[in-house]
Amino acid sequence: MADKKIDSEVSEAQIAVHWKEEGYFKPSEKFKSQANVKDNSIFKRFSMENFPECYKEYADMLDWYEPYTKVLDSSNPPFFKWFTGGKLNASYNCIDRHLEKHRNKTAIHFVPEPEEEAIQHMTYQELYIKVNEFSALLRDFCGVKAGDTVTLHMPMIPEIAVAMLACARLGAIHSQVFSGFSGKACGERVADAKSKVLITADSYYRGGTLIDHKEKADIAYDEALKEGQKIEKILIFERYPGKYSAKTPLVEGRDYLVNDVIKKYYHAKVDPVALASEDSLFIMYTSGSTGKPKGAQHSIGGYLAYVTGTSKYVQDIHPEDVYWCMADIGWITGHSYIIYGPLALAASSVIYEGVPTHPDASRPWRVAEELDVNIFHTSPTAIRALRRIGPDEPTKYNYHFKHMTTVGEPIEPEVWRWYYNIVGKKEASVVDTWWQTETGGFLCSTLPGIHDMKPGSAGPGVPGIYPIIFDEEGNPLPAGSGKAGNICIQNPWPGRMLTIWGDDARFVRQYYQRYNKDPKSKDWHDWPYFAGDGAVEAADGYFRILGRIDDVINVAGHRLGTKELESAALMCQEVGEAAVVPVSDPIKGKIPHIFVSLKPGYTASTELQKKVTDTLAKEIGPFAKPGKVWIVSDMPKTRSGKIMRRILSAIANKQDVGDITTLANPQVVEEIINMP
Ligand code: PRX
C-alpha cells in the first residue's frame, strides 16, 4: 500500500502542476431563459447554514403517503437517514402521479439496435398497465413481497424499466446486474443478495448480433446454487414477445416466459406499497479494492429525492423534454438518470439497445434527429469513439441539444471541445458530472444555466454538496493550491447509499475511516465521505477529478477491481501469480494489462495468453478482457516479496521505470521491458 500511495501521489501532483488552465465557455441566453435554475438564489437556499433543511426542496418534489417528520437523522454516524417518518413509493412517483396530466405522453422511447426495426414508444399509461401486471405476476406467481431481493440480469430493452418499477411498486429490492456480466458473475451476485427470483431476457442485439442471453441464466443458477442460494424461478422476457429467440432451452418448473405467464395477470392492478423513506429501493454491485464486489444499498426516499432534484437542476429536465442517456441501465447512471430521475419528472426517456457506433458513427445523431432529443448524456469513451470515426457526422443532422452531459471518467479538454462545438453545435450547456455508484447522484458539476463551463473540470459541488480535498495527513488543500489530494464530501446528502449490503463494517472502513478522527463521534461534521478519487481544486472552486487512487480501474466507464481480475486469472491452473495494471488508452481512457507468471512445468504460449483472456471473460464478462496478457518469468518484487505494480505499470505504459535497485530481482525488469 505504501508503494502505491507514493506512486499515485507523485503522478497526480505532476499532472496537476503541468495542467494549463482552460478558458471558460458561457451558457447561451436561450438556455438560460428556459432553465430550471436561473439565478443564484439556489446557493443561498442550499448554503451550509441551511443544511440539512435545504434538502426539503428535493423531498417536496415527490409525493408522500405520510409526510416526513425529520429531514436528517444523524444520530448514528455514518449511518445517516433522510426524511424519516415519511412514507412513499418510487413506482407511484415515477408513474401513477403523472397519469392525470401526462397519461398519453411517451415515458419510454425504445430504440432497437437494428435500424430497420421501428422505434417503440410507451406512454405513461402503457407503462402503468405493464408495471401493474408484472407486479401482480411477481407478487402472486413468485411470492415476492416488500423487503425481498430480486436479481435482474436485463439487457437494454424496455422491460428492464417495467421490471425495476414493478419491484419498486411492491417494495422488493431490485439488484440489477449489468447484462455484460457473465452468468457466473451474475450467480455470485444472486447469492450475495439472496434472491429467489431472477429476471432476465432471452436475447438482445449488440454490435449487430442477436446474443443468446438465456444461457447466462443457466450458469447463474448453477453458480448461485454452489454458493448456497437456490433460485426458485427464472422469469424470461422475450426480445420479440411470443418468439423465443435463444438457442438455450427452458428448464421446466424453473424457467418461465413472462409473455405466457402474464396472460393470467392481464388487467390486474396492484396498489403501490407505502414504504418507509429509509427502506431500500435497490442494490447495485460495484468493484472495490478487494476481490469481492460490494452491494451499494440505496434508500427509497433519500435516493429518489436526490435523483429527482439533481435531474431537475443539473440535467435541466422539464416534462416536455426528450432525454437520452446512452449509459446502460445496469449501471448506476442508468438507474438514476435514465429511470428514476427522468421518470419522476415525467420526461420522455430514451432507451437505446446497442452499441452507439452501430451500424456507423452517425447513428446517435439520426436517433436524436428522429426523436427530437434535446438533452443528451454519455461518457467520454463514447465521445472519443464517435469523434474518431465520425468527426463531422453531427453537422449533417438536424437535431438541437439544449443540454449535454459527460460522466464516468475524466474528459480531455480537446475531446470536451469537440463535444461542445460539433455535437452540441455551440448551443448546448455541457455538464461534466462527477459521482459514483455509492453516491446515488451527482456530487460535482456546474449548474447549466448559471455557471461558466471549463473543459476538463467537473465544477464545484452541486447544491448542498460541500467537497474538500485532504492531503495524506488530513490537512485540507485550499482552492488554487495546485496540489492534488483525496477528494471527500464534508456533509451527508440524501442520495448516498445506506450501507454496503450485509457489511456495515466494510462500509464504515471503506468510506469513512480514512479521515474520521473520532469513531465514537455522533456529530456528522466528523465524518467526511472518502470517495477514493484524486482531485485538484482550482482557484475558481472548480474540481478536476484525476482518477481512482485505489485498486480500481475505470475502463470505458466500467469500474473494474484489479483484485477481481487477478483472482479470476488465477482460475487458470497454469497461472501462479497475476498482477493487473491500468494502461492509458486513447478511446477507453484506461485498459487493464495483466501480467502473469506460471507455475513450474508450464511454458508461455499464445494459447495460454488467450486462455487467460477467455477466463476473464467467463468469470467476469467480455468487458473485462485485458488489453494485453504479459506472460513473464517472474514478477518484479521487493525483498519482502511484494509485487511492484508500479514498475509493471511503468513498463506497460512505456514510461521510465525509475529506481529499481532495491528490488529483490532487478534483472527481471530488463527482461520484461525487452519482451515483444
Ligand atoms: O473515478 C471516478 C470516475 O468514476 C468513478 C465511479 O464509477 P462508478 O461507481 O461506476 O460510477 C460511474 C458513474 C457515475 C469515480 O470514482 N468518475 C465518475 N464521473 C467522473 C469520473 N471521473 C472524472 N470525471 C467524472 N465526471
XYZ file of C-alpha atoms and ligand atoms in Angstrom, residues 286 332-333 406-410 432-438 533 545 547-548 554 557 559, ligand 1:
48
model
C -19.657 -2.279 -7.749
C -25.869 3.448 -11.595
C -26.063 6.153 -14.279
C -20.402 13.799 -19.783
C -19.974 11.289 -16.979
C -17.870 8.475 -15.657
C -14.285 9.388 -16.495
C -12.128 12.442 -16.821
C -19.262 17.212 -16.546
C -20.809 15.309 -13.658
C -18.604 13.590 -11.135
C -20.139 10.988 -8.835
C -20.183 7.274 -8.038
C -22.368 4.195 -7.619
C -22.219 4.803 -3.893
C -10.592 9.694 -6.189
C -11.038 14.736 -10.989
C -8.989 9.269 -11.210
C -9.021 6.454 -8.710
C -12.081 2.765 -14.810
C -16.648 3.992 -17.649
C -15.403 0.047 -12.868
O -13.141 7.722 -10.618
C -14.398 8.352 -10.682
C -14.993 8.138 -12.043
O -15.838 7.004 -11.931
C -15.824 6.501 -10.590
C -17.184 5.996 -10.219
O -17.532 4.937 -11.049
P -18.966 4.284 -10.920
O -19.250 3.989 -9.499
O -19.020 3.154 -11.871
O -19.959 5.411 -11.376
C -19.890 5.880 -12.690
C -20.977 6.872 -12.923
C -21.000 7.991 -12.002
C -15.396 7.683 -9.766
O -14.853 7.273 -8.534
N -15.789 9.291 -12.492
C -17.126 9.408 -12.470
N -17.500 10.569 -13.027
C -16.391 11.226 -13.381
C -15.288 10.414 -13.040
N -14.028 10.808 -13.249
C -13.833 12.020 -13.804
N -14.827 12.847 -14.178
C -16.120 12.492 -13.992
N -17.091 13.297 -14.380
